[in-house]
């Protein structure tokens, strides 16, 4: 008998948000079993499991499973609901990546549903639009790339779905029309997003649609207030009836094209019609007998694998969980992997990423030699190369047939570009801000090119059997979070709930695929569960 476990045994499902407020100290309560910092026991189930960042979305996913839907059906239903309920982290204007374990073929399948830059926006035109600015802005028309999420939904549904798409999207349509009570964290982030939009309103070539859609009463919905998005309900209904073509080559595409022409955005209907998600082979490494899988670039999952390869050379268990020595090694491994990320992670259709070399244990051994046991790296030598933040949803679902899906979706920073096409109810993403502008760089801007991407789903197997479907949220934190959770499970013997609840570090300031170079070692944020004496020792390294 299979037992699914969230936040145990046999096959595990895990959804871990980045704790942007750095909350949740260890030792906050007493328990009769398990580690004292765990917020609860792992949740177990026999016929399926869903883990999302919003209880209503998790409930929708479970309802779809109960109707006989597949894990992919349930994931689509949950993602559609989150597009309404958590627009601060995802939406139809964003991109999607997924890893699916298919029990029928006994294979992992990877999907890259990230959209490219507009064909009409050449590098010369972009530089002319930027003027003296050295980076692509986060708001307005210039960072907009093709939204890939809806094509990702349909592509995954065609291969792994069991229920009609209309039935899968029906719960989200109902909530969008009737409304839902806004939860505490989302209310906080809605308010923060609109403060940011107000500060950058001069970059928004059109803002009435944004404010009319998300602040119909004049201010963003507060905690407990009911929010409705009838425009999004109509958009989802069109997708339910017309599938991919309704969005990419039909009335929605026409609306996006007309709106973009009006507001100075270069995205066109032909860009939408030409886009198709890409099935990709997951990449992997072995860490202490566990095979860990990520998706290849243009995403950053490779960085997690590189960090694990470096850390495999150390006995972390004997050094102790969240000791100064362990954290130091994890942080230094992060710096080294992210230096490669800055130089080489890009759209492989435009740049030959040296995957085999970067994934090799030999390369990890070479990187390991740069780590001092008692001194932090301030810079990293090598051949040349605003990425620290990002708002994302991660979800994972398993069904009773044994299918598991690791799924991540995002508009990039906050709610995206701030531009909302007429009557569609969603914001176009700002992922294009992650291009480099220097000629010759792997991630340099080009029309039709996918930008470097931060969102990454993870998966792990033991002895050829699926073991863990997992992910974290939050820009450059994601590979760091993947590694910390895996070390908690593998090196320190935690259960899945403990591994997610344990206090984490976040290192920022590494060299970036957008051009920034680390010269001062960056900075480290520690959650409050890490002891003061550990903080003090790290400060002197």
Coordinates of C-alpha atoms in Angstrom, one line a residue:
X1 CA 0.0 0.0 0.0
X2 CA 1.2 3.5 -0.9
X3 CA 1.2 6.2 1.7
X4 CA 1.5 9.8 0.6
X5 CA 2.9 12.3 3.1
X6 CA 3.1 16.0 3.2
X7 CA 5.2 18.2 5.4
X8 CA 7.0 10.8 5.3
X9 CA 7.1 7.8 4.2
X10 CA 7.4 6.1 0.9
X11 CA 6.5 9.0 -1.4
X12 CA 6.6 12.6 -0.2
X13 CA 4.9 15.8 -1.3
X14 CA 6.1 19.1 -0.1
X15 CA 5.3 22.8 -0.6
X16 CA 7.6 25.2 1.0
X17 CA 7.3 29.0 0.8
X18 CA 10.2 31.3 1.1
X19 CA 9.8 33.0 4.5
X20 CA 10.3 36.5 3.3
X21 CA 9.5 37.9 6.7
X22 CA 12.0 35.5 8.3
X23 CA 9.6 34.2 10.8
X24 CA 8.9 30.9 12.5
X25 CA 11.6 30.5 15.2
X26 CA 12.7 27.0 16.2
X27 CA 11.7 26.0 19.7
X28 CA 8.4 27.9 19.6
X29 CA 6.4 25.2 21.2
X30 CA 6.5 21.8 23.0
X31 CA 5.8 18.5 21.3
X32 CA 5.5 14.9 22.7
X33 CA 7.4 13.5 19.6
X34 CA 9.6 14.8 16.9
X35 CA 11.7 17.9 16.9
X36 CA 10.4 20.8 19.0
X37 CA 10.4 23.4 16.2
X38 CA 8.0 21.4 14.0
X39 CA 4.7 23.2 13.7
X40 CA 2.8 19.9 13.3
X41 CA 3.1 16.2 12.5
X42 CA 3.5 15.2 8.8
X43 CA 0.1 14.9 7.1
X44 CA -0.5 11.4 5.7
X45 CA -2.9 10.1 3.0
X46 CA -3.5 6.9 1.0
X47 CA -5.4 8.0 -2.1
X48 CA -3.8 11.3 -3.0
X49 CA -2.4 14.5 -1.7
X50 CA -2.2 18.2 -2.6
X51 CA 0.0 20.9 -1.2
X52 CA -0.4 24.5 -2.2
X53 CA 0.1 27.9 -0.6
X54 CA -3.6 28.6 -0.2
X55 CA -6.1 26.3 1.7
X56 CA -8.9 26.9 -0.8
X57 CA -6.7 26.0 -3.7
X58 CA -5.6 22.8 -1.9
X59 CA -9.3 22.0 -1.3
X60 CA -10.0 22.5 -5.0
X61 CA -7.2 20.1 -6.0
X62 CA -8.5 17.4 -3.6
X63 CA -12.0 17.8 -5.0
X64 CA -10.7 17.2 -8.5
X65 CA -8.8 14.1 -7.3
X66 CA -12.1 12.8 -5.7
X67 CA -13.8 13.2 -9.0
X68 CA -11.3 10.9 -10.7
X69 CA -9.0 13.6 -12.0
X70 CA -5.3 13.0 -12.4
X71 CA -2.6 14.8 -10.4
X72 CA -2.1 17.1 -13.4
X73 CA -5.8 17.9 -13.5
X74 CA -5.7 18.8 -9.8
X75 CA -2.6 20.9 -10.3
X76 CA -4.2 22.9 -13.2
X77 CA -7.3 23.5 -11.1
X78 CA -5.2 24.7 -8.1
X79 CA -3.0 26.9 -10.3
X80 CA -6.1 28.5 -11.9
X81 CA -7.5 29.2 -8.4
X82 CA -4.2 30.7 -7.3
X83 CA -4.2 33.0 -10.3
X84 CA -7.3 34.5 -8.6
X85 CA -6.4 34.1 -4.9
X86 CA -2.7 34.8 -5.0
X87 CA -2.2 37.3 -7.9
X88 CA 0.8 38.6 -6.0
X89 CA 2.7 35.4 -6.9
X90 CA 1.3 34.0 -10.1
X91 CA -1.2 34.4 -12.9
X92 CA -2.2 33.8 -16.5
X93 CA 0.3 36.4 -17.7
X94 CA 3.2 34.4 -16.3
X95 CA 5.3 31.3 -17.0
X96 CA 5.2 27.7 -15.7
X97 CA 7.6 24.8 -15.2
X98 CA 6.7 21.2 -14.1
X99 CA 8.2 17.8 -13.4
X100 CA 5.7 14.9 -13.7
X101 CA 6.3 11.3 -12.5
X102 CA 4.2 9.1 -14.8
X103 CA 3.6 5.7 -13.2
X104 CA 2.5 4.2 -16.6
X105 CA 5.8 4.9 -18.3
X106 CA 7.8 5.0 -15.0
X107 CA 9.5 8.1 -16.2
X108 CA 10.0 11.7 -15.2
X109 CA 8.8 14.3 -17.7
X110 CA 9.9 17.9 -17.6
X111 CA 7.9 20.8 -19.2
X112 CA 9.4 24.3 -19.8
X113 CA 6.4 26.6 -20.4
X114 CA 8.4 29.9 -20.3
X115 CA 7.8 32.4 -23.0
X116 CA 10.3 34.3 -25.2
X117 CA 10.8 38.0 -25.8
X118 CA 8.8 39.7 -28.6
X119 CA 10.1 39.3 -32.1
X120 CA 9.5 42.9 -32.9
X121 CA 11.7 44.2 -30.1
X122 CA 15.2 44.0 -31.4
X123 CA 18.2 44.6 -29.1
X124 CA 18.8 48.0 -30.9
X125 CA 15.2 49.0 -30.3
X126 CA 15.4 48.0 -26.7
X127 CA 18.6 50.0 -26.1
X128 CA 16.9 53.0 -27.8
X129 CA 13.9 52.7 -25.4
X130 CA 16.2 52.3 -22.4
X131 CA 18.3 55.4 -23.2
X132 CA 20.8 55.8 -20.4
X133 CA 19.3 53.1 -18.2
X134 CA 21.6 50.1 -17.6
X135 CA 18.9 47.5 -16.9
X136 CA 15.5 46.6 -18.2
X137 CA 12.8 48.1 -15.8
X138 CA 10.5 45.9 -13.8
X139 CA 7.4 47.8 -14.8
X140 CA 5.7 48.9 -18.0
X141 CA 6.0 47.5 -21.5
X142 CA 9.7 46.6 -21.8
X143 CA 10.0 43.6 -19.5
X144 CA 6.9 41.8 -21.0
X145 CA 7.6 38.4 -22.6
X146 CA 5.1 35.8 -24.0
X147 CA 3.0 34.3 -21.1
X148 CA 3.6 30.6 -21.2
X149 CA 1.4 29.3 -18.3
X150 CA -1.8 28.6 -20.2
X151 CA 0.0 26.7 -23.0
X152 CA 1.7 24.7 -20.2
X153 CA -1.7 23.9 -18.7
X154 CA -3.1 22.6 -22.0
X155 CA 0.1 20.8 -23.0
X156 CA 0.2 18.9 -19.7
X157 CA -3.6 18.3 -19.8
X158 CA -3.4 16.8 -23.3
X159 CA -0.8 14.3 -22.1
X160 CA -1.8 13.5 -18.5
X161 CA -5.4 14.9 -18.0
X162 CA -8.4 12.7 -17.3
X163 CA -11.2 15.2 -16.8
X164 CA -12.4 17.7 -19.4
X165 CA -10.6 21.1 -19.1
X166 CA -13.9 22.8 -18.5
X167 CA -14.5 20.7 -15.4
X168 CA -10.9 21.4 -14.2
X169 CA -11.3 25.1 -14.5
X170 CA -14.9 25.3 -13.2
X171 CA -13.9 25.9 -9.5
X172 CA -11.6 28.8 -10.2
X173 CA -14.3 30.3 -12.6
X174 CA -16.9 30.1 -9.8
X175 CA -14.6 31.7 -7.2
X176 CA -13.6 34.5 -9.6
X177 CA -17.2 35.3 -10.2
X178 CA -18.6 34.9 -6.7
X179 CA -15.5 36.0 -4.8
X180 CA -13.3 34.6 -2.0
X181 CA -12.1 36.0 1.4
X182 CA -8.6 37.4 1.1
X183 CA -6.1 35.7 3.5
X184 CA -3.7 37.6 5.8
X185 CA -0.5 37.1 3.9
X186 CA -2.0 37.9 0.5
X187 CA -3.6 41.0 1.9
X188 CA -0.2 42.1 3.1
X189 CA 1.4 41.5 -0.4
X190 CA -1.5 43.1 -2.3
X191 CA -0.9 46.3 -0.3
X192 CA 2.8 46.1 -0.8
X193 CA 2.4 45.6 -4.5
X194 CA 0.2 48.6 -4.9
X195 CA 2.5 50.8 -2.9
X196 CA 5.2 49.8 -5.4
X197 CA 2.9 50.4 -8.4
X198 CA 2.2 53.9 -7.0
X199 CA 5.9 54.6 -6.6
X200 CA 6.6 53.5 -10.2
X201 CA 3.4 54.8 -11.8
X202 CA 5.5 56.9 -14.2
X203 CA 6.7 53.6 -15.8
X204 CA 3.2 52.3 -16.4
X205 CA 2.0 53.5 -19.8
X206 CA -1.5 52.5 -18.8
X207 CA -2.6 51.9 -15.2
X208 CA -6.4 52.3 -15.2
X209 CA -7.0 48.6 -16.0
X210 CA -4.7 47.5 -13.1
X211 CA -6.4 49.6 -10.5
X212 CA -9.9 48.9 -11.8
X213 CA -9.3 45.1 -11.7
X214 CA -7.5 44.8 -8.4
X215 CA -8.7 47.8 -6.4
X216 CA -12.3 48.2 -7.4
X217 CA -13.1 49.9 -4.1
X218 CA -10.2 52.3 -4.3
X219 CA -7.7 50.2 -2.2
X220 CA -6.5 46.6 -2.4
X221 CA -8.7 44.1 -0.6
X222 CA -7.8 43.7 3.1
X223 CA -7.7 40.5 5.2
X224 CA -11.1 38.8 5.3
X225 CA -12.6 41.1 2.6
X226 CA -14.2 39.4 -0.4
X227 CA -12.4 39.9 -3.7
X228 CA -14.0 39.2 -7.1
X229 CA -12.5 39.2 -10.6
X230 CA -15.3 38.7 -13.1
X231 CA -12.9 39.6 -16.0
X232 CA -10.7 36.6 -15.0
X233 CA -13.8 34.4 -14.8
X234 CA -14.7 35.3 -18.4
X235 CA -11.1 34.7 -19.5
X236 CA -11.0 31.2 -17.9
X237 CA -14.4 30.4 -19.5
X238 CA -12.9 31.2 -22.9
X239 CA -10.0 28.9 -22.2
X240 CA -12.3 26.2 -20.9
X241 CA -14.3 26.3 -24.1
X242 CA -11.5 27.0 -26.7
X243 CA -8.4 25.6 -25.1
X244 CA -5.0 26.9 -26.1
X245 CA -6.2 28.6 -29.3
X246 CA -8.6 30.9 -27.4
X247 CA -5.6 32.3 -25.6
X248 CA -2.8 32.2 -28.2
X249 CA -4.7 32.5 -31.5
X250 CA -8.2 33.8 -30.7
X251 CA -10.1 36.5 -28.9
X252 CA -7.7 36.7 -25.9
X253 CA -4.7 37.0 -28.3
X254 CA -6.5 39.7 -30.2
X255 CA -7.1 41.7 -27.1
X256 CA -3.5 41.4 -25.9
X257 CA -2.2 42.5 -29.3
X258 CA -4.5 45.5 -29.5
X259 CA -3.7 46.5 -25.9
X260 CA 0.1 46.1 -26.4
X261 CA 0.0 48.3 -29.5
X262 CA -1.9 51.0 -27.6
X263 CA 0.5 51.0 -24.5
X264 CA 3.8 50.7 -26.3
X265 CA 4.5 47.1 -25.7
X266 CA 6.1 45.0 -28.5
X267 CA 4.2 41.8 -27.8
X268 CA 2.1 40.7 -30.8
X269 CA -0.5 38.1 -31.7
X270 CA 2.0 36.3 -33.8
X271 CA 4.4 35.9 -30.8
X272 CA 1.5 34.3 -29.0
X273 CA 0.5 32.0 -31.9
X274 CA 4.1 30.9 -32.4
X275 CA 4.7 29.9 -28.8
X276 CA 4.6 26.3 -27.7
X277 CA 5.8 24.7 -24.4
X278 CA 8.8 22.4 -24.7
X279 CA 9.2 18.9 -23.2
X280 CA 12.7 18.7 -21.7
X281 CA 14.7 16.0 -20.1
X282 CA 15.2 16.6 -16.4
X283 CA 18.9 16.8 -15.2
X284 CA 20.1 15.1 -12.1
X285 CA 22.9 14.4 -9.7
X286 CA 23.3 11.8 -6.9
X287 CA 23.6 13.1 -3.3
X288 CA 24.4 10.4 -0.7
X289 CA 22.3 7.8 -2.6
X290 CA 19.4 10.1 -3.5
X291 CA 18.9 11.1 -7.1
X292 CA 17.9 14.7 -7.3
X293 CA 16.2 16.1 -10.4
X294 CA 15.8 19.6 -11.7
X295 CA 15.0 21.1 -15.1
X296 CA 17.9 22.4 -17.3
X297 CA 18.4 26.1 -18.1
X298 CA 17.0 28.6 -18.9
X299 CA 16.0 28.0 -15.3
X300 CA 18.3 27.9 -12.3
X301 CA 17.7 24.4 -11.0
X302 CA 21.2 23.4 -12.1
X303 CA 22.5 25.6 -9.2
X304 CA 20.9 23.3 -6.6
X305 CA 22.6 20.3 -8.2
X306 CA 25.9 22.0 -8.2
X307 CA 25.6 23.0 -4.6
X308 CA 24.8 19.4 -3.6
X309 CA 27.8 18.2 -5.6
X310 CA 30.1 20.5 -3.6
X311 CA 28.5 19.7 -0.2
X312 CA 28.8 15.9 -0.8
X313 CA 32.5 16.3 0.0
X314 CA 31.8 17.3 3.6
X315 CA 30.4 15.3 6.6
X316 CA 27.6 17.7 7.4
X317 CA 25.9 15.3 9.8
X318 CA 29.0 15.3 12.1
X319 CA 29.2 19.1 11.9
X320 CA 25.6 19.5 13.1
X321 CA 22.4 21.0 11.8
X322 CA 22.6 24.8 11.4
X323 CA 25.9 24.9 13.1
X324 CA 28.2 27.7 12.0
X325 CA 30.4 25.2 10.2
X326 CA 27.5 23.7 8.3
X327 CA 26.0 27.0 7.3
X328 CA 29.4 28.4 6.3
X329 CA 29.9 25.4 3.9
X330 CA 26.3 25.7 2.5
X331 CA 26.7 29.5 1.9
X332 CA 30.1 29.1 0.2
X333 CA 28.8 26.3 -2.0
X334 CA 26.0 28.7 -3.0
X335 CA 28.4 31.5 -3.9
X336 CA 30.4 29.1 -6.1
X337 CA 27.4 27.6 -7.9
X338 CA 25.9 31.1 -8.4
X339 CA 29.0 32.3 -10.1
X340 CA 28.5 29.6 -12.8
X341 CA 24.8 30.6 -12.9
X342 CA 25.8 34.2 -13.6
X343 CA 28.1 33.2 -16.5
X344 CA 26.4 30.2 -18.1
X345 CA 22.6 29.9 -17.4
X346 CA 20.6 31.0 -20.4
X347 CA 18.3 29.8 -23.1
X348 CA 20.0 26.8 -24.6
X349 CA 18.6 27.6 -28.0
X350 CA 20.9 30.6 -28.1
X351 CA 23.8 29.5 -26.0
X352 CA 25.5 26.1 -25.5
X353 CA 25.3 25.7 -21.8
X354 CA 28.2 23.4 -20.6
X355 CA 25.8 21.2 -18.7
X356 CA 28.0 18.1 -18.4
X357 CA 31.0 20.1 -17.1
X358 CA 29.0 22.1 -14.6
X359 CA 27.3 18.9 -13.3
X360 CA 30.4 16.8 -13.1
X361 CA 31.8 15.7 -9.7
X362 CA 35.3 16.8 -11.0
X363 CA 34.0 20.4 -11.4
X364 CA 32.6 20.2 -7.9
X365 CA 35.9 19.0 -6.5
X366 CA 37.6 22.0 -8.2
X367 CA 35.1 24.4 -6.7
X368 CA 35.5 22.8 -3.2
X369 CA 39.2 23.7 -3.2
X370 CA 38.2 27.4 -3.2
X371 CA 36.4 27.1 0.2
X372 CA 38.3 28.0 3.3
X373 CA 36.9 26.4 6.5
X374 CA 37.1 29.7 8.4
X375 CA 36.9 32.5 5.9
X376 CA 34.1 33.7 3.6
X377 CA 34.8 34.2 -0.1
X378 CA 34.5 37.9 -1.0
X379 CA 34.8 37.4 -4.8
X380 CA 35.3 34.5 -7.1
X381 CA 37.8 34.5 -9.9
X382 CA 36.7 33.3 -13.4
X383 CA 35.9 34.2 -16.9
X384 CA 33.3 37.1 -16.7
X385 CA 29.7 36.7 -16.2
X386 CA 18.1 42.3 -9.1
X387 CA 17.5 38.8 -9.0
X388 CA 17.2 38.3 -5.3
X389 CA 13.5 38.9 -5.2
X390 CA 10.7 37.1 -7.0
X391 CA 7.1 36.2 -6.2
X392 CA 5.9 32.7 -7.0
X393 CA 3.5 29.9 -6.2
X394 CA 4.7 26.3 -5.8
X395 CA 2.3 23.3 -5.6
X396 CA 2.6 19.6 -5.6
X397 CA -0.1 16.9 -6.1
X398 CA -0.1 13.1 -6.1
X399 CA -3.0 10.9 -7.2
X400 CA -4.0 7.3 -6.2
X401 CA -2.6 5.9 -9.4
X402 CA 0.9 7.1 -8.4
X403 CA 1.3 10.1 -10.6
X404 CA 3.2 13.0 -8.9
X405 CA 3.6 16.5 -10.1
X406 CA 6.0 19.2 -9.0
X407 CA 4.7 22.5 -10.3
X408 CA 5.8 26.2 -10.1
X409 CA 4.3 29.3 -11.7
X410 CA 5.1 33.0 -11.5
X411 CA 4.8 36.5 -12.9
X412 CA 8.4 37.1 -11.6
X413 CA 8.5 40.2 -9.3
X414 CA 5.3 40.8 -7.5
X415 CA 2.2 41.0 -9.7
X416 CA 4.3 41.5 -12.9
X417 CA 4.6 44.5 -15.2
X418 CA 1.6 46.3 -14.0
X419 CA -0.1 46.2 -17.4
X420 CA -3.5 44.5 -17.6
X421 CA -5.0 43.9 -21.1
X422 CA -8.5 45.2 -21.5
X423 CA -11.1 43.1 -19.7
X424 CA -8.9 40.0 -19.2
X425 CA -8.4 40.2 -15.4
X426 CA -4.6 39.4 -15.3
X427 CA -1.3 41.2 -15.4
X428 CA 1.3 40.5 -18.0
X429 CA 4.6 39.3 -16.5
X430 CA 7.9 41.2 -16.1
X431 CA 10.2 38.2 -16.6
X432 CA 12.1 40.0 -19.4
X433 CA 13.8 42.2 -16.8
X434 CA 16.1 39.2 -16.3
X435 CA 18.0 39.6 -19.5
X436 CA 21.7 40.9 -19.6
X437 CA 22.4 43.8 -21.9
X438 CA 26.1 43.2 -22.7
X439 CA 26.8 41.8 -26.1
X440 CA 28.4 38.4 -26.0
X441 CA 26.9 37.3 -22.6
X442 CA 25.1 34.0 -22.5
X443 CA 21.9 35.7 -21.2
X444 CA 22.1 38.8 -23.5
X445 CA 18.8 40.1 -24.8
X446 CA 17.6 38.9 -28.2
X447 CA 14.1 38.8 -29.8
X448 CA 12.5 35.4 -29.5
X449 CA 14.8 34.4 -26.7
X450 CA 13.7 33.1 -23.3
X451 CA 15.2 35.1 -20.4
X452 CA 17.1 33.5 -17.5
X453 CA 14.4 32.1 -15.1
X454 CA 14.3 31.8 -11.4
X455 CA 11.3 29.4 -10.9
X456 CA 12.3 25.7 -10.5
X457 CA 10.4 22.5 -9.5
X458 CA 12.3 19.8 -7.8
X459 CA 12.0 16.0 -7.6
X460 CA 14.0 13.2 -5.9
X461 CA 14.1 9.4 -6.2
X462 CA 15.6 6.6 -4.1
X463 CA 16.5 3.2 -5.5
X464 CA 14.6 4.0 -8.7
X465 CA 11.4 4.9 -6.8
X466 CA 9.8 8.4 -6.6
X467 CA 10.5 9.8 -3.1
X468 CA 10.0 13.5 -3.0
X469 CA 8.2 16.2 -5.0
X470 CA 9.3 19.5 -3.7
X471 CA 9.9 23.2 -4.2
X472 CA 10.3 26.6 -2.5
X473 CA 9.3 30.1 -3.6
X474 CA 11.2 33.3 -3.9
X475 CA 13.6 34.3 -6.6
X476 CA 17.3 33.5 -5.9
X477 CA 16.3 31.7 -2.7
X478 CA 15.0 28.7 -4.6
X479 CA 18.1 26.7 -5.2
X480 CA 19.3 27.6 -1.7
X481 CA 16.0 26.4 -0.2
X482 CA 16.1 23.2 -2.3
X483 CA 19.5 22.3 -0.9
X484 CA 18.6 23.2 2.7
X485 CA 15.5 21.1 2.7
X486 CA 17.3 18.1 1.1
X487 CA 20.2 18.3 3.6
X488 CA 17.6 18.4 6.4
X489 CA 16.0 15.2 5.1
X490 CA 19.1 13.3 4.0
X491 CA 21.9 14.5 6.2
X492 CA 20.0 15.2 9.4
X493 CA 17.2 12.6 9.2
X494 CA 14.3 15.0 9.6
X495 CA 10.8 14.1 8.5
X496 CA 9.3 16.2 5.7
X497 CA 7.4 18.6 8.1
X498 CA 10.6 19.2 10.1
X499 CA 12.7 19.7 7.0
X500 CA 10.3 22.5 5.9
X501 CA 9.9 24.1 9.3
X502 CA 13.6 24.2 10.2
X503 CA 15.2 27.7 10.2
X504 CA 16.9 28.7 7.0
X505 CA 19.6 31.1 5.7
X506 CA 19.3 33.2 2.6
X507 CA 22.5 34.5 1.0
X508 CA 22.2 37.5 -1.4
X509 CA 24.6 39.5 -3.4
X510 CA 26.1 36.8 -5.7
X511 CA 27.1 37.6 -9.2
X512 CA 24.0 37.7 -11.5
X513 CA 23.0 36.7 -15.0
X514 CA 21.9 40.3 -15.4
X515 CA 25.4 41.7 -15.0
X516 CA 26.1 42.4 -11.3
X517 CA 29.4 41.0 -9.9
X518 CA 30.0 40.0 -6.3
X519 CA 33.0 41.8 -4.8
X520 CA 32.2 41.9 -1.1
X521 CA 31.0 38.4 -0.3
X522 CA 27.3 39.4 -0.3
X523 CA 25.1 39.3 2.8
X524 CA 23.4 36.6 4.8
X525 CA 20.0 36.7 6.4
X526 CA 19.2 34.1 9.1
X527 CA 15.8 33.1 10.4
X528 CA 15.4 33.7 14.1
X529 CA 15.5 30.0 14.9
X530 CA 19.3 30.0 14.3
X531 CA 21.1 30.5 17.7
X532 CA 22.7 33.8 18.4
X533 CA 26.2 32.2 19.0
X534 CA 26.0 30.8 15.4
X535 CA 25.1 34.2 14.0
X536 CA 28.1 35.8 15.9
X537 CA 30.6 33.2 14.6
X538 CA 29.4 33.6 11.0
X539 CA 29.7 37.4 11.3
X540 CA 33.5 37.0 12.0
X541 CA 34.0 34.8 9.0

